[in-house]
Coordinates of C-alpha atoms and ligand atoms in Angstrom, one line a residue:
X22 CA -15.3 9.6 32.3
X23 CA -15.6 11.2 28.7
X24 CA -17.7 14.4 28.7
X25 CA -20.4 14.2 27.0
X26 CA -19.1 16.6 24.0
X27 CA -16.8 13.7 23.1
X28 CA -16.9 12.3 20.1
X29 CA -14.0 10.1 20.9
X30 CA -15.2 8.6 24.1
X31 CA -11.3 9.1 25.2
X32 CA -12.1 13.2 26.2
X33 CA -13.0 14.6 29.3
X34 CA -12.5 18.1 27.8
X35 CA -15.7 20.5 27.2
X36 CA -15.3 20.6 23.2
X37 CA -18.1 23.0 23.3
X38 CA -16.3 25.2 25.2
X39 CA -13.1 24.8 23.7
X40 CA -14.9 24.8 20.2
X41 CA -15.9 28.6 21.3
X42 CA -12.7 29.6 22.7
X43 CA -11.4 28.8 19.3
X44 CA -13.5 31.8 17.4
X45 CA -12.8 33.0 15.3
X46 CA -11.3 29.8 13.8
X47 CA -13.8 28.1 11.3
X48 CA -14.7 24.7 13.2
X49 CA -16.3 21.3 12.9
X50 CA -18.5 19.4 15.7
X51 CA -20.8 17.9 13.6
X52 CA -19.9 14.1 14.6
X53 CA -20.5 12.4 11.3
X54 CA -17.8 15.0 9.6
X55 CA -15.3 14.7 12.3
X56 CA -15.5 11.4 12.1
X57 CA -15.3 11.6 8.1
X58 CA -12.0 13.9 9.3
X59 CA -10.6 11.4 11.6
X60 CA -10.0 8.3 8.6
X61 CA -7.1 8.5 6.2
X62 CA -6.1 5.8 3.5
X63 CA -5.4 3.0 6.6
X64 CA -7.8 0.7 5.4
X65 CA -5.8 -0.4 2.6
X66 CA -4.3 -2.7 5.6
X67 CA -6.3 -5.3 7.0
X68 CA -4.2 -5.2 10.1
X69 CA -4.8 -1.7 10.2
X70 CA -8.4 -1.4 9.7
X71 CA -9.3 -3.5 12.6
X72 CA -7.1 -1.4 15.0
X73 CA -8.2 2.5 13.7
X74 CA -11.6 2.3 12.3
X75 CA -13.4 3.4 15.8
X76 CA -10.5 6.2 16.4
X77 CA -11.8 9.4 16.5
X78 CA -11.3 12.8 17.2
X79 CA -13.0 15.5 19.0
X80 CA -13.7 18.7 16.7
X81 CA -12.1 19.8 14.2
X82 CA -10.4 23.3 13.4
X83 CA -9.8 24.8 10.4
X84 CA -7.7 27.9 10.5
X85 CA -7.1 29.9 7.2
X86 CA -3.9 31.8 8.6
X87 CA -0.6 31.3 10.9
X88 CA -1.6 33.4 13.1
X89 CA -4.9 31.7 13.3
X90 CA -3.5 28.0 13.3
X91 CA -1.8 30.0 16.3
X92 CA -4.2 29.9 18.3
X93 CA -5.6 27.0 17.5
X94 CA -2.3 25.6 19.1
X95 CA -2.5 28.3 21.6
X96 CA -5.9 27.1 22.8
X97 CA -5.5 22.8 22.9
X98 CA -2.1 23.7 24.9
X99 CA -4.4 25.5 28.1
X100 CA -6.6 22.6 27.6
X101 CA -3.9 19.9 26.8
X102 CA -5.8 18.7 24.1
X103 CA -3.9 15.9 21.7
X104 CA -3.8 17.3 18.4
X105 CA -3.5 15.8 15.2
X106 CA -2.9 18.3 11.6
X107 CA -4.4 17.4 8.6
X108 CA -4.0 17.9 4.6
X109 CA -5.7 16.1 2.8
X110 CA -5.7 12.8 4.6
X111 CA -4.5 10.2 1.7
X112 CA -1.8 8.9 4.2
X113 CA -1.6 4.8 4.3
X114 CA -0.5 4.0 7.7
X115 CA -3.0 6.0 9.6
X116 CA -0.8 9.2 10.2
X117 CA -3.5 11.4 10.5
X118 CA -5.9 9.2 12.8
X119 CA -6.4 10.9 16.0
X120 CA -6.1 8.0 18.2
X121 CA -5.8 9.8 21.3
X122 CA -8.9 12.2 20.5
X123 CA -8.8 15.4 20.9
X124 CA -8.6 18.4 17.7
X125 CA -7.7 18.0 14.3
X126 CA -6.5 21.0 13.0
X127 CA -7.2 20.5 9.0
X128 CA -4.4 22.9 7.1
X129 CA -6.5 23.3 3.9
X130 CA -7.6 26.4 4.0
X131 CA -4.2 27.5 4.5
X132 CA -2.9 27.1 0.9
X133 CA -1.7 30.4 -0.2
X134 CA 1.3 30.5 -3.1
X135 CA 3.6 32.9 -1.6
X136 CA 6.2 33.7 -4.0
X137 CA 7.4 31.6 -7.1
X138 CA 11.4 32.7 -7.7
X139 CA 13.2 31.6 -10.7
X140 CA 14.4 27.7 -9.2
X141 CA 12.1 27.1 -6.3
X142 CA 8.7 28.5 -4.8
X143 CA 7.0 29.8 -1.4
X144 CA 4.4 28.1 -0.1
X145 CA 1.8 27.5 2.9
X146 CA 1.1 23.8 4.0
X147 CA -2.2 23.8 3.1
X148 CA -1.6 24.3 -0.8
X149 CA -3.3 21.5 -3.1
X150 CA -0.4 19.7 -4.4
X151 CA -1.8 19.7 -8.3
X152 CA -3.3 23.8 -8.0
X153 CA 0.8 24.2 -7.2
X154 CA 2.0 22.0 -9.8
X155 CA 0.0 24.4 -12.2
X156 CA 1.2 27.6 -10.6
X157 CA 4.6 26.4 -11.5
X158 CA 3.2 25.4 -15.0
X159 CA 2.1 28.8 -15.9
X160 CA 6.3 29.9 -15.5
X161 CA 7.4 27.3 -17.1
X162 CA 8.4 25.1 -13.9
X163 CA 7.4 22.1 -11.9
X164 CA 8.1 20.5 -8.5
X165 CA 10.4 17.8 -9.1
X166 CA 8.9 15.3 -7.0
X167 CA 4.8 15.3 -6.3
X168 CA 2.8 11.9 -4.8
X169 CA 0.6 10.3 -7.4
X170 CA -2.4 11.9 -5.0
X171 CA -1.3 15.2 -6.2
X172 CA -5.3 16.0 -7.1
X173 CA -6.2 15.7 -2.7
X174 CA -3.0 15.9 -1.2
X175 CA -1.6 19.0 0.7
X176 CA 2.1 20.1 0.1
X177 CA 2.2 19.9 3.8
X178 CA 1.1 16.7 4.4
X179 CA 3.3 15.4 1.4
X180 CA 6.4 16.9 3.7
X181 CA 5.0 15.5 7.0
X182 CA 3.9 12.2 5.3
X183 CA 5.8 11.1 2.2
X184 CA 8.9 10.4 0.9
X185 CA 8.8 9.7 -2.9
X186 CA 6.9 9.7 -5.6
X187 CA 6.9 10.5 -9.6
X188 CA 10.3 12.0 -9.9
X189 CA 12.4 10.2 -7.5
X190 CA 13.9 7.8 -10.3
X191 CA 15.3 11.3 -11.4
X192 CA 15.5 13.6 -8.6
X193 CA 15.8 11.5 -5.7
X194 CA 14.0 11.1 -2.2
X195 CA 12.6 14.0 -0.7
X196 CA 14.7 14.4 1.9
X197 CA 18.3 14.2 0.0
X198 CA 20.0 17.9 0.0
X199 CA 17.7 20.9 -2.1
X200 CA 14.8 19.5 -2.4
X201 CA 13.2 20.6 0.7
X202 CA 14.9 24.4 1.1
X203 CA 13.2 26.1 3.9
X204 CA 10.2 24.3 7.0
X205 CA 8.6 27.4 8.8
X206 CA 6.9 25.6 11.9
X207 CA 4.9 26.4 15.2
X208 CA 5.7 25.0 18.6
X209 CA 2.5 23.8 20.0
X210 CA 2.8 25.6 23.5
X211 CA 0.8 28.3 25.0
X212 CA 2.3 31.1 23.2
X213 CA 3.4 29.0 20.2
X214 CA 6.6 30.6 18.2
X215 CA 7.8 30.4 14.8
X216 CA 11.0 28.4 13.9
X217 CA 12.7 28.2 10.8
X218 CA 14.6 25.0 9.4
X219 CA 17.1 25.1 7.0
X220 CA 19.7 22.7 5.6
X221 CA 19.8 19.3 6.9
X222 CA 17.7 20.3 9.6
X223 CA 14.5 20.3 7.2
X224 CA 14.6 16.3 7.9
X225 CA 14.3 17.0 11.4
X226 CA 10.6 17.5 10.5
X227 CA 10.5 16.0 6.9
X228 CA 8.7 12.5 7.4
X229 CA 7.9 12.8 11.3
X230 CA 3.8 12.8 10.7
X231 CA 3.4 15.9 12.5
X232 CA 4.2 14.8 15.9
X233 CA 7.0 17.7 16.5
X234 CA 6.2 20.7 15.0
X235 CA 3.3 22.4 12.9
X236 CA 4.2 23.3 9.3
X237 CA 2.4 26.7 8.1
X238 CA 5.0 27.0 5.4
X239 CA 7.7 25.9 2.9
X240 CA 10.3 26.7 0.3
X241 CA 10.9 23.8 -1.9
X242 CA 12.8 23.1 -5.3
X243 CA 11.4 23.8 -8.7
X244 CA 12.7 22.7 -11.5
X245 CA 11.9 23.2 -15.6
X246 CA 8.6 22.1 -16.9
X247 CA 8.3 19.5 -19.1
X248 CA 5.7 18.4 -22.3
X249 CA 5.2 14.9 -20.6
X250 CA 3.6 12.1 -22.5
X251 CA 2.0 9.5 -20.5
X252 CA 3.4 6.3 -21.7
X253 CA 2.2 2.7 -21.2
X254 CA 4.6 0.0 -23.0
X255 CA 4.1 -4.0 -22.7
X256 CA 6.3 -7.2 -22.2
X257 CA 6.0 -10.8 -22.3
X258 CA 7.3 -11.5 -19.1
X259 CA 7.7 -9.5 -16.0
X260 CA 11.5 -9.6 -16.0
X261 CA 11.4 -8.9 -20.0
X262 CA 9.9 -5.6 -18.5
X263 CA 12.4 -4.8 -15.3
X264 CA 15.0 -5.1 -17.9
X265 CA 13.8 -2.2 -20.0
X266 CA 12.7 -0.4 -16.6
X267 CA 16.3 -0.5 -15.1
X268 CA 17.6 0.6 -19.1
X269 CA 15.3 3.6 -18.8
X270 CA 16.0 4.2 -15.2
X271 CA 19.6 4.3 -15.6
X272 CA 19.4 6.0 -19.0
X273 CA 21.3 9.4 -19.5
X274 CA 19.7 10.3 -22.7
X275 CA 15.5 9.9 -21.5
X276 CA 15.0 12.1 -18.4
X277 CA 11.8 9.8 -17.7
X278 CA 10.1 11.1 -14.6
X279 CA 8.3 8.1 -13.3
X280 CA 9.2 4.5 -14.1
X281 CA 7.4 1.9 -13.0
X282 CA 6.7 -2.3 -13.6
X283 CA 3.4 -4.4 -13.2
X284 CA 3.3 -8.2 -13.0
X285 CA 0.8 -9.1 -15.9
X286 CA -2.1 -10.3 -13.4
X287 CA -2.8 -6.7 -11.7
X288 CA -3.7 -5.2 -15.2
X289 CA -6.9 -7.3 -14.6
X290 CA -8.0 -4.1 -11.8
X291 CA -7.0 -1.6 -14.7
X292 CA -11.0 -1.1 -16.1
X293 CA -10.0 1.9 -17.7
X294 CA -6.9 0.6 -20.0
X295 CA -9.3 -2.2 -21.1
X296 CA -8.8 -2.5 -24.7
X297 CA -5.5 -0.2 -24.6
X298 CA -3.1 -2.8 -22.8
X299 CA -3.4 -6.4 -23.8
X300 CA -4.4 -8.8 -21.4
X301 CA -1.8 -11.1 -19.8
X302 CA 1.3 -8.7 -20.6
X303 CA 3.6 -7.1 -18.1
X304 CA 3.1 -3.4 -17.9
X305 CA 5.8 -0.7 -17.9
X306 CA 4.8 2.6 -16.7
X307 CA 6.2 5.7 -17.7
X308 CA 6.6 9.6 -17.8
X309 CA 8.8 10.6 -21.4
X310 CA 9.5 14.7 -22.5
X311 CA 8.0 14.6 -26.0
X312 CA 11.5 15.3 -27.6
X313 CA 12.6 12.0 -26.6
X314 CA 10.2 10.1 -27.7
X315 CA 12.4 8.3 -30.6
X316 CA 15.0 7.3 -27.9
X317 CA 12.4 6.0 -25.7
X318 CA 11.0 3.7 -28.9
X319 CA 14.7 2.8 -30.1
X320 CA 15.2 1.4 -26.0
X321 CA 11.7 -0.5 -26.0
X322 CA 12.5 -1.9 -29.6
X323 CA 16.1 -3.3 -28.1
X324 CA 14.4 -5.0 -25.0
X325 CA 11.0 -6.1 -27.1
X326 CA 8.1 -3.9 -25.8
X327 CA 5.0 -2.7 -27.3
X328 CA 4.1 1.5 -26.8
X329 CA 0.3 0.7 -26.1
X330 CA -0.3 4.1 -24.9
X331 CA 1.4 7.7 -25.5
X332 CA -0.7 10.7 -24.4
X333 CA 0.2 14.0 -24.2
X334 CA -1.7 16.3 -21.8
X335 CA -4.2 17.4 -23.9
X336 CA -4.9 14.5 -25.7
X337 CA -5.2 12.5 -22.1
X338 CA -8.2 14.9 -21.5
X339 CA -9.6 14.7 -24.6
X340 CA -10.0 10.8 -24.1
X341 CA -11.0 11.4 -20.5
X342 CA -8.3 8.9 -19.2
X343 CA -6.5 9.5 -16.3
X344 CA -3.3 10.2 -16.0
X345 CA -0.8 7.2 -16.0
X346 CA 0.8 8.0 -12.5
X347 CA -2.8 6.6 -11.5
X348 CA -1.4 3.0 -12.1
X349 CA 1.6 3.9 -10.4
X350 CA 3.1 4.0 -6.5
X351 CA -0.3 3.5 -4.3
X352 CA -2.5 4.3 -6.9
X353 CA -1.6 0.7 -8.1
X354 CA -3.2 -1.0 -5.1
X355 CA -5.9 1.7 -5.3
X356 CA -7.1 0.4 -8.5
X357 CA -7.7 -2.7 -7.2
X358 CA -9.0 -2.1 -3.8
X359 CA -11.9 -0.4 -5.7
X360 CA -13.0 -3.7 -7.2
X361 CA -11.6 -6.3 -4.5
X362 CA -11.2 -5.5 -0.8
X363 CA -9.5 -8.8 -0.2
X364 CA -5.8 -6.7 -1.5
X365 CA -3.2 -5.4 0.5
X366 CA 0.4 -4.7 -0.4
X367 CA 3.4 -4.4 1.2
X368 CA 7.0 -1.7 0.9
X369 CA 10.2 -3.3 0.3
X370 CA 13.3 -1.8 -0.9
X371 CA 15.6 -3.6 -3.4
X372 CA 18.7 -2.2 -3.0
X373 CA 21.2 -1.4 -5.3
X374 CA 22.7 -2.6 -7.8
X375 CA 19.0 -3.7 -9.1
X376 CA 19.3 -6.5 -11.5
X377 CA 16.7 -9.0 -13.6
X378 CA 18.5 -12.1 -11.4
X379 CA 17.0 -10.6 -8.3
X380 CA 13.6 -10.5 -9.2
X381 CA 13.8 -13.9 -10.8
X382 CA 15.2 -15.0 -7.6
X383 CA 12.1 -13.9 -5.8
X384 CA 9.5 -14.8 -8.4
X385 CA 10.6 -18.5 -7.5
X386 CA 10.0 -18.5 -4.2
X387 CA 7.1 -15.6 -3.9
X388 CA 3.6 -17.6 -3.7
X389 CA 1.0 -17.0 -6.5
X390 CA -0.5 -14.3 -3.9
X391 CA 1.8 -11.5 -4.2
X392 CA 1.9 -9.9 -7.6
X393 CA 5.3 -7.9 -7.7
X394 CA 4.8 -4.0 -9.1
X395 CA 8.6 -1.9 -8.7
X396 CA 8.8 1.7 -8.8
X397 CA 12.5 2.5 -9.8
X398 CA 14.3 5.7 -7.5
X399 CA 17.2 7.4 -6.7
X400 CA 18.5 6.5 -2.8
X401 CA 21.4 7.8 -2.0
X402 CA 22.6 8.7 -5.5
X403 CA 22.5 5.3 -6.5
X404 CA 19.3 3.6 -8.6
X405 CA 17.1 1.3 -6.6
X406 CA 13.6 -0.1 -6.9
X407 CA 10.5 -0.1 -4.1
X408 CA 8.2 -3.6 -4.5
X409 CA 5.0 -2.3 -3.7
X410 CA 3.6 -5.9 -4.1
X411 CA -0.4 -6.7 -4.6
X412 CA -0.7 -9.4 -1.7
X413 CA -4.2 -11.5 -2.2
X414 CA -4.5 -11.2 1.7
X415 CA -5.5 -14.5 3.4
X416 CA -4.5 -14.2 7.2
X417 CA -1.9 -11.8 8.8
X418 CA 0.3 -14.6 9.6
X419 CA 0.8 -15.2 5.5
X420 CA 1.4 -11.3 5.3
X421 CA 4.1 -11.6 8.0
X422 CA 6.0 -14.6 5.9
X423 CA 5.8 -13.1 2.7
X424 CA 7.9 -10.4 4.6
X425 CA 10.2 -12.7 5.7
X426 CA 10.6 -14.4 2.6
X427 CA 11.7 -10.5 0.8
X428 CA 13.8 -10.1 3.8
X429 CA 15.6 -13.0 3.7
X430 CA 16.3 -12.6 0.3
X431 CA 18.0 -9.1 1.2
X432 CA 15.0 -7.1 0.1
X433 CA 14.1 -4.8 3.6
X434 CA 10.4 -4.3 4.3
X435 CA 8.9 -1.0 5.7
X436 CA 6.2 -2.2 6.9
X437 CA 2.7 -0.8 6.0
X438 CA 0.7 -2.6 9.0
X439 CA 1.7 -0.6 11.8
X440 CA 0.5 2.7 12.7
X441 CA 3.9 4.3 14.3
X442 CA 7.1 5.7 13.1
X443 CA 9.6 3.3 14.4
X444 CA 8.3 0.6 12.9
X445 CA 8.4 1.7 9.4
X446 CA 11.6 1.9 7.2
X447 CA 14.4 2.7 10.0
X448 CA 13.2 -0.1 12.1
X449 CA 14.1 2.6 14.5
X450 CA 12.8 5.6 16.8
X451 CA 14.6 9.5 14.8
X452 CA 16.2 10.8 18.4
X453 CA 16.8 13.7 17.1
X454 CA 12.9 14.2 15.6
X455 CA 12.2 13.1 19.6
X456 CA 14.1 15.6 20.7
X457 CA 12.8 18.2 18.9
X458 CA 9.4 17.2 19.7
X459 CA 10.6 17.8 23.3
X460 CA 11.3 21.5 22.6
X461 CA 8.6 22.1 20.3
X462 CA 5.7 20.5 22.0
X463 CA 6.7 20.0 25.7
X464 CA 3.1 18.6 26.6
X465 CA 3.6 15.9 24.0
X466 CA -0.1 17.1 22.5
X467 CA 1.4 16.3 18.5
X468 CA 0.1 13.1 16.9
X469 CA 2.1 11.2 20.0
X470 CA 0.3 7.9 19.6
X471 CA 2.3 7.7 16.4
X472 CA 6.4 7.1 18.1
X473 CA 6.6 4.8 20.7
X474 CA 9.5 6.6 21.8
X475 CA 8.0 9.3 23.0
X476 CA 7.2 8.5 26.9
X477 CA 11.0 7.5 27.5
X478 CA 12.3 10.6 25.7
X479 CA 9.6 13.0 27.4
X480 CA 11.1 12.1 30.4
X481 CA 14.7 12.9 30.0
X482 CA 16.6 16.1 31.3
X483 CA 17.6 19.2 29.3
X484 CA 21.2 17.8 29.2
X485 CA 20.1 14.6 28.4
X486 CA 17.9 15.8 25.4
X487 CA 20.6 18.4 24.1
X488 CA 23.3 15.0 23.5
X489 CA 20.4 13.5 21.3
X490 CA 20.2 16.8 19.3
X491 CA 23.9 17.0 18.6
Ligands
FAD509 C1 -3.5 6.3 -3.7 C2 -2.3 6.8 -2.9 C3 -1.2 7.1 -3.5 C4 -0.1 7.6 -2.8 N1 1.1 7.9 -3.5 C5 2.2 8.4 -2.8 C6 3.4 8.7 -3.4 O1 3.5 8.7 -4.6 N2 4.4 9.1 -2.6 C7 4.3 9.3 -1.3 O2 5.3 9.7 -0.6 N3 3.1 9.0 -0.6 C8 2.1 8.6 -1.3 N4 0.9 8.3 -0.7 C9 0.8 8.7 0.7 C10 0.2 10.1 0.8 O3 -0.6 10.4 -0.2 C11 1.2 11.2 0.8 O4 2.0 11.0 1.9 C12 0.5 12.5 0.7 O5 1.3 13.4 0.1 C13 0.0 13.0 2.1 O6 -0.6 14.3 1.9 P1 -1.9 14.7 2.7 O7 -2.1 16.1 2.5 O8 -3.0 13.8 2.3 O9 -1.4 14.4 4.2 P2 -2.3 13.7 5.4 O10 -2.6 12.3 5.1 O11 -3.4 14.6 5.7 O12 -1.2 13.8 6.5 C14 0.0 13.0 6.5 C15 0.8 13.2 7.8 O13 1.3 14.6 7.8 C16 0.8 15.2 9.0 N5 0.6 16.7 8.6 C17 -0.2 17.1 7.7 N6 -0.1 18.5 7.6 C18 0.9 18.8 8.5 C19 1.4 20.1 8.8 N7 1.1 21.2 8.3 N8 2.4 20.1 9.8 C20 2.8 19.0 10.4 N9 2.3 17.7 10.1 C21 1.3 17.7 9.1 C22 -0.4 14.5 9.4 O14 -0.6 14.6 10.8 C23 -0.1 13.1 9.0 O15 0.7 12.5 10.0 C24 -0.2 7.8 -1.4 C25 -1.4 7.5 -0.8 C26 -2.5 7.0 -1.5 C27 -3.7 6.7 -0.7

């Protein structure tokens, strides 16, 4: 039977009592705002929506120190309360929807800079992704790679969460070697204790949505700030455009810092480049360092593109426009889920080498309902592109053959739809991330609804466990 201090109807702890124990920790037990806590960006799924829009948690804490997020973790461990951590909740698949119940520990009072060195800065989770971005600013650096929800998101929720974003054309995916330098975490046990991840054991936590170990704080990469100018250039024809994309992507003279291509029809959700970007024209999306500005014209002029749109900084403000990352990564789809709910989209990697005949290939089979938008990246040293289609979403069983149409033209899908870790890009449960959620939070309390894994690997020995860490 749920108590009757559960918000979730899935409790039968006293969150009264549990919300006292947890003094004094700033908390949350007003039901409309933990529900308003309990959503992230799910809904951009159909699939999704129907499945997590009644999941919610219990109370939520708010510590504004380690040693207080501590004993948050001290406190749901003697109660066994499911926990789920939270930045700024602009996830997609749900990761921070408690659908277990139980406290949600939101990190975003814990944002202090620490220390900013010469090539890479000190952080807690909590930090606001764009207030660090300008603390780097002010000494002349800048994180190399930063999700286009910079303004809401959370460094550590970026970490727990993401993967890429606007500078992985340059600098590659979050988790390839030096980007990610240092993970301070908390076991969630009792008496929880501090561990420190270095090296390739940063990915041990990096992308694992919180369900092995609490991040309070990180060392991560800087590199040299740039005068960017936000740069919107336009084609004729969708591959016209990926040709100039995979010029600039590949390019060793323009050290663009986002580049990104929209099928002509999506520019229709863009209300705010009305009258800047022509109707009907393919859409080329793009970060430039004002010096190379003439290269970057001299390239468009080879593969015949228009520059409808070059802003620096200050000019961007003074025309009040936003910033041209917001028509890039998920911020595409955003656009037009504010105007049409009936969008979805869909991840799918096209691996290298990425060529024009590829997407022409797909064009010709693709239906008129999925309108193809690439975002070019570095995997594995070598230059790739993510489709993060627009889908005019009909039924899921259309969804789930557009996927097998990219698939069986060699284009792997992560799929967006589903709510746990092993279905996304791997396809597969991270044993080592299982096993570490075995050491570090041995009453499976972390965000477990997320791995499917998790019951078989909970119940495996020590000597079992230590051959899946290596
Ligand atoms: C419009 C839009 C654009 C986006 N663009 C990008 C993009 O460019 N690149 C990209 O990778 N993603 C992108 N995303 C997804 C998302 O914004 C990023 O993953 C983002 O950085 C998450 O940060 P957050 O603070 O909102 O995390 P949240 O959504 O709050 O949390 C994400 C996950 O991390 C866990 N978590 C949070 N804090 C901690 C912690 N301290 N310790 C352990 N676990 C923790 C949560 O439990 C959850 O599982 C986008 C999403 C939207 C809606």
């Amino acid at each position: 039977m749920p108590h009757p201090s559960s918000i979730s109807g899935k409790s039968d702890l006293d969150w009264s009592a549990i919300a006292a124990e947890l003094a004094p920790v700033e908390v949350i037990a007003e039901p409309i705002l933990v529900k308003k806590r309990s959503r992230d960006f799910f809904w951009y799924s159909p699939i999704l929506d129907r499945q997590l829009k009644s999941c919610f948690g219990d109370l939520v804490a708010r510590p504004a120190t380690p040693a207080e997020m501590a004993h948050c973790l001290s406190v749901a461990a003697r109660h066994r309360a499911p926990v789920v951590l939270r930045g700024g909740g602009t996830g997609n698949y749900g990761q921070a929807v408690p659908v277990d119940g139980g406290l949600i520990i939101d990190t975003t009072a814990m944002g202090r800079i620490i220390e900013i060195g010469p090539d890479w800065v000190r952080v807690e989770a909590g930090c606001n992704i764009l207030a660090l971005n300008e603390a780097l600013k002010a000494r002349g650096r800048e994180l190399p790679i930063f999700p286009s929800t910079q303004d809401m998101a959370t460094i550590g929720g970026f970490i727990s969460g993401g993967s890429a974003g606007i500078g992985t054309v340059t600098h590659g995916m979050l988790r390839d070697p030096g980007n990610i330098l240092e993970i301070r975490a908390l076991s969630a046990e009792e008496t929880p204790l501090e561990h420190v991840f270095t090296g390739a054991d940063v990915n041990l936590i990096h992308h694992a949505w919180g369900i092995n170990a609490v991040i309070t704080e990180l060392t991560l990469r800087s590199v040299p700030a740039q005068d960017w100018i936000g740069c919107i250039a336009s084609f004729a024809t969708y591959p016209d455009c990926h040709r100039a994309a995979i010029a600039l992507a590949a390019s060793t003279e323009i050290e663009r810092k986002l580049c990104s291509t929209l099928d002509a029809r999506i520019g229709r959700y863009f209300d705010r480049l009305r009258g800047i970007v022509p109707e009907g024209r393919a859409m080329l999306v793009t970060l430039i360092p004002r010096g190379q500005m003439p290269a970057f014209r001299a390239l468009l002029a080879d593969h015949g593109g228009s520059l409808d749109l070059e802003m620096g900084e200050d000019e961007r403000q003074a025309r009040k426009l936003p910033h041209v990352f917001d028509f890039s990564y998920n911020h595409t789809t955003l656009q037009a889920l504010k105007t049409d709910r009936k969008v979805t989209y869909l991840q799918v990697l096209f691996p290298a080498p990425v060529t024009v005949a590829k997407v022409e290939e797909l064009l010709a089979v693709l239906g008129d309902d999925v309108w193809m938008h690439h975002e070019f990246a570095r995997l594995d040293g070598r230059l790739v592109s993510f489709d993060l289609p627009l889908v005019q979403y009909t039924t899921d069983e259309r969804l789930y053959e557009i996927m097998a149409i990219y698939e069986a033209h060699g284009c792997p899908v992560s799929d967006p739809h589903k709510s746990v870790l092993e279905d996304g890009g791997m396809k597969k449960a991270n044993m080592a991330q299982l096993a570490l959620k075995k050491r570090m939070d041995p009453h499976g309390l972390l965000n477990s609804a997320k791995t499917r894994s998790w019951p078989r690997v909970r119940d495996l020995a020590p000597e079992a466990i230590a051959a899946l860490e290596g």
